[in-house]
Coordinates of C-alpha atoms in Angstrom, one line a residue:
X190 CA 19.9 11.5 -29.9
X191 CA 18.9 7.8 -29.6
X192 CA 19.6 7.9 -25.8
X193 CA 17.6 11.0 -25.4
X194 CA 14.6 9.4 -27.1
X195 CA 14.9 6.4 -24.8
X196 CA 15.0 8.6 -21.7
X197 CA 12.0 10.5 -23.0
X198 CA 10.1 7.2 -23.4
X199 CA 11.0 6.2 -19.9
X200 CA 9.6 9.5 -18.6
X201 CA 6.4 8.9 -20.5
X202 CA 6.1 5.4 -18.8
X203 CA 6.8 6.6 -15.3
X204 CA 4.6 9.7 -15.3
X205 CA 1.3 7.9 -15.4
X206 CA 2.5 5.5 -12.7
X207 CA 3.4 8.4 -10.4
X208 CA 0.1 10.1 -11.1
X209 CA -1.8 6.9 -10.3
X210 CA 0.1 6.5 -7.0
X211 CA -0.5 10.2 -6.1
X212 CA -4.3 10.0 -6.8
X213 CA -4.5 6.7 -4.9
X214 CA -3.2 8.6 -1.8
X215 CA -5.4 11.6 -2.4
X216 CA -8.6 9.7 -3.2
X217 CA -10.9 9.2 -0.2
X218 CA -13.9 7.9 -2.1
X219 CA -12.8 4.3 -2.3
X220 CA -13.2 2.0 0.7
X221 CA -10.7 -0.8 0.7
X222 CA -11.2 -3.8 3.0
X223 CA -8.1 -4.8 5.0
X224 CA -7.7 -8.2 6.6
X225 CA -6.7 -8.2 10.2
X226 CA -3.5 -9.7 11.4
X227 CA -3.8 -13.1 13.0
X228 CA -0.7 -13.1 15.3
X229 CA -0.5 -11.1 18.5
X230 CA 2.7 -10.7 20.6
X231 CA 2.5 -11.3 24.4
X232 CA 2.5 -8.0 26.3
X233 CA 2.1 -5.9 23.2
X234 CA -0.8 -4.0 21.6
X235 CA -2.9 -5.6 18.9
X236 CA -5.4 -4.1 16.4
X237 CA -8.4 -6.2 15.4
X238 CA -9.3 -4.8 12.0
X239 CA -12.9 -4.8 10.9
X240 CA -14.1 -2.7 7.9
X241 CA -17.6 -2.8 6.4
X242 CA -17.5 -1.1 3.0
X243 CA -20.9 0.4 2.2
X244 CA -21.5 3.1 -0.4
X245 CA -23.0 5.9 1.7
X246 CA -23.4 8.7 -0.9
X247 CA -26.0 11.3 0.1
X248 CA -28.1 8.8 2.1
X249 CA -28.3 9.3 5.8
X250 CA -27.4 6.2 7.8
X251 CA -26.3 5.0 11.2
X252 CA -24.4 1.9 12.4
X253 CA -23.5 0.1 15.5
X254 CA -20.6 -2.4 16.0
X255 CA -20.5 -5.3 18.4
X256 CA -17.5 -7.4 19.2
X257 CA -17.7 -10.9 20.5
X258 CA -15.0 -13.3 21.7
X259 CA -14.8 -17.1 22.0
X260 CA -11.6 -18.2 23.8
X261 CA -9.7 -21.2 22.5
X262 CA -11.2 -24.4 23.7
X263 CA -14.6 -22.8 24.5
X264 CA -17.9 -23.3 22.5
X265 CA -19.7 -20.0 22.9
X266 CA -19.1 -16.4 22.1
X267 CA -19.3 -13.6 24.8
X268 CA -19.9 -10.0 24.0
X269 CA -16.9 -7.9 24.8
X270 CA -17.5 -4.5 23.2
X271 CA -20.3 -2.3 21.9
X272 CA -20.0 0.9 19.9
X273 CA -23.0 3.1 19.3
X274 CA -23.8 6.8 19.0
X275 CA -20.0 7.6 18.8
X276 CA -19.4 5.9 22.2
X277 CA -17.8 2.6 23.1
X278 CA -18.6 0.3 26.0
X279 CA -16.5 -2.6 27.3
X280 CA -18.8 -5.5 28.1
X281 CA -16.5 -8.1 29.6
X282 CA -14.4 -7.7 32.7
X283 CA -11.5 -9.7 31.1
X284 CA -10.9 -6.7 28.8
X285 CA -11.5 -3.9 31.3
X286 CA -9.2 -0.9 30.6
X287 CA -7.6 -2.9 27.7
X288 CA -10.0 -2.3 24.8
X289 CA -10.1 0.9 22.9
X290 CA -12.1 2.0 19.8
X291 CA -9.8 2.3 16.8
X292 CA -12.4 2.8 14.0
X293 CA -14.4 5.6 12.5
X294 CA -14.6 8.7 14.6
X295 CA -17.0 11.6 14.8
X296 CA -19.7 9.9 12.7
X297 CA -22.8 7.8 13.4
X298 CA -22.4 6.0 10.1
X299 CA -19.5 3.7 11.1
X300 CA -17.6 2.0 8.3
X301 CA -14.4 1.1 10.2
X302 CA -15.2 -0.9 13.4
X303 CA -11.7 -1.8 14.4
X304 CA -10.7 -2.1 18.1
X305 CA -7.3 -2.2 19.8
X306 CA -6.3 -4.5 22.6
X307 CA -3.6 -3.3 25.1
X308 CA -1.2 -5.7 26.9
X309 CA -2.2 -8.9 25.1
X310 CA -2.2 -12.1 27.2
X311 CA -2.3 -15.7 26.2
X312 CA -5.9 -15.7 27.4
X313 CA -6.7 -13.5 24.4
X314 CA -6.1 -16.4 22.0
X315 CA -9.3 -17.4 20.2
X316 CA -11.9 -16.2 17.7
X317 CA -13.3 -12.7 17.6
X318 CA -16.5 -11.8 15.8
X319 CA -17.2 -8.3 14.5
X320 CA -20.9 -7.6 13.8
X321 CA -22.0 -4.5 11.9
X322 CA -25.7 -3.4 12.2
X323 CA -26.5 -0.6 9.8
X324 CA -29.7 1.4 9.0
X325 CA -30.1 3.6 5.9
X326 CA -32.8 6.2 6.1
X327 CA -34.7 7.1 2.9
X328 CA -37.6 9.5 2.5
X329 CA -40.3 6.8 2.6
X330 CA -38.7 3.8 4.2
X331 CA -35.7 2.5 6.3
X332 CA -33.3 -0.1 5.0
X333 CA -31.6 -2.5 7.4
X334 CA -28.4 -4.5 6.7
X335 CA -25.8 -6.3 8.7
X336 CA -22.4 -7.8 8.2
X337 CA -20.3 -10.3 10.2
X338 CA -16.6 -10.9 10.2
X339 CA -14.6 -13.6 12.1
X340 CA -11.0 -13.2 13.1
X341 CA -8.9 -15.9 14.8
X342 CA -5.8 -14.8 16.5
X343 CA -2.9 -16.6 18.2
X344 CA -0.8 -15.1 20.9
X345 CA 2.9 -15.8 20.7
X346 CA 5.8 -14.9 23.0
X347 CA 7.9 -13.4 20.1
X348 CA 6.9 -12.0 16.8
X349 CA 7.6 -14.3 13.8
X350 CA 7.9 -13.4 10.2
X351 CA 5.4 -15.0 7.8
X352 CA 6.3 -16.5 4.5
X353 CA 4.4 -13.8 2.7
X354 CA 6.5 -11.1 4.4
X355 CA 9.7 -12.9 3.6
X356 CA 8.7 -13.4 -0.1
X357 CA 7.7 -9.7 -0.4
X358 CA 11.0 -8.6 0.9
X359 CA 12.9 -10.9 -1.4
X360 CA 10.9 -9.7 -4.4
X361 CA 11.6 -6.1 -3.4
X362 CA 15.4 -6.6 -3.3
X363 CA 15.3 -8.6 -6.6
X364 CA 13.4 -5.7 -8.2
X365 CA 15.8 -3.1 -6.9
X366 CA 18.8 -5.1 -8.1
X367 CA 17.2 -5.8 -11.5
X368 CA 16.4 -2.1 -11.9
X369 CA 20.0 -1.0 -11.0
X370 CA 21.4 -3.6 -13.4
X371 CA 19.1 -2.3 -16.2
X372 CA 20.2 1.3 -15.5
X373 CA 23.9 0.3 -15.7
X374 CA 23.3 -1.5 -19.0
X375 CA 21.5 1.6 -20.4
X376 CA 24.3 3.9 -19.2
X377 CA 27.0 1.7 -20.8
X378 CA 25.0 1.5 -24.0
X379 CA 24.5 5.2 -24.2
X380 CA 28.2 5.9 -23.4
X381 CA 29.3 3.6 -26.2
X382 CA 26.9 5.2 -28.6
X383 CA 28.2 8.7 -27.6
X384 CA 31.8 7.5 -27.8
X385 CA 31.3 5.9 -31.2
X386 CA 29.6 9.1 -32.5
X387 CA 32.5 11.2 -31.2
X388 CA 35.0 8.9 -32.9
X389 CA 33.1 9.1 -36.2
X390 CA 32.9 12.9 -36.0
X391 CA 36.7 13.0 -35.2
X392 CA 37.5 10.8 -38.2
X393 CA 35.3 12.9 -40.5
X394 CA 37.1 16.1 -39.2
X395 CA 40.5 14.5 -39.8
X396 CA 39.4 13.5 -43.3
X397 CA 38.2 17.0 -44.1
X398 CA 41.4 18.4 -42.7
X399 CA 43.6 16.1 -44.8
X400 CA 41.5 16.9 -47.9
X401 CA 41.9 20.7 -47.3
X402 CA 45.6 20.2 -46.7
X403 CA 46.1 18.2 -49.8
X404 CA 44.2 20.8 -51.9
X405 CA 46.3 23.6 -50.4
X406 CA 49.5 21.7 -51.4
X407 CA 48.2 21.2 -54.9
X408 CA 47.4 24.8 -55.3
X409 CA 50.8 25.8 -54.0
X410 CA 52.5 23.4 -56.4
X411 CA 50.6 24.8 -59.3
X412 CA 51.5 28.4 -58.4
X413 CA 55.2 27.4 -58.2
X414 CA 55.1 25.8 -61.6
X415 CA 53.5 28.8 -63.2
X416 CA 56.2 31.1 -61.9

């Protein structure tokens, strides 16, 4: 009984967690800003993540996104990409046929302005600037806002694992091992409780049986004496 209560309590703890995770996946109303990676691998593809979270609601709006690039060792930015009216334009010959839009699609109110670079080269090392220009249209006026994000990437010949990634993996394994150990302890504890309860029930049954047997013998002895 005690073990059943503990298992029921565990279910009560896990159910809200699972519901929260499920709703997190199903919910599309929350915009979460995601930092871009900062290490690109030579010859591979690389995504430059740029998200501008603005509450859109029922207000009509439109946005354009401009990307600029300043190579390592240079002092000025050069425009490399423009996205407006659901169309993208490569502005620098260095990125011809290598830049692709990887952000919001089929909407003029862009919130995700990410781009994707194909076949990364060492010359792509440097600082990238993502510039959002956004207009919100109200009945009596127009509101203008903008947002700028900077991303510095380094191109390497082979992918390396960062300290954060290693620590995350270690913590994951530690959590798994800890959970398994806890489950084993719970199973052993419950097994011992059940075994102890069974032994107690067996002793009570034996005691009752011996008491009944003794009573029967006493009755038989009394009948024999009476005869």
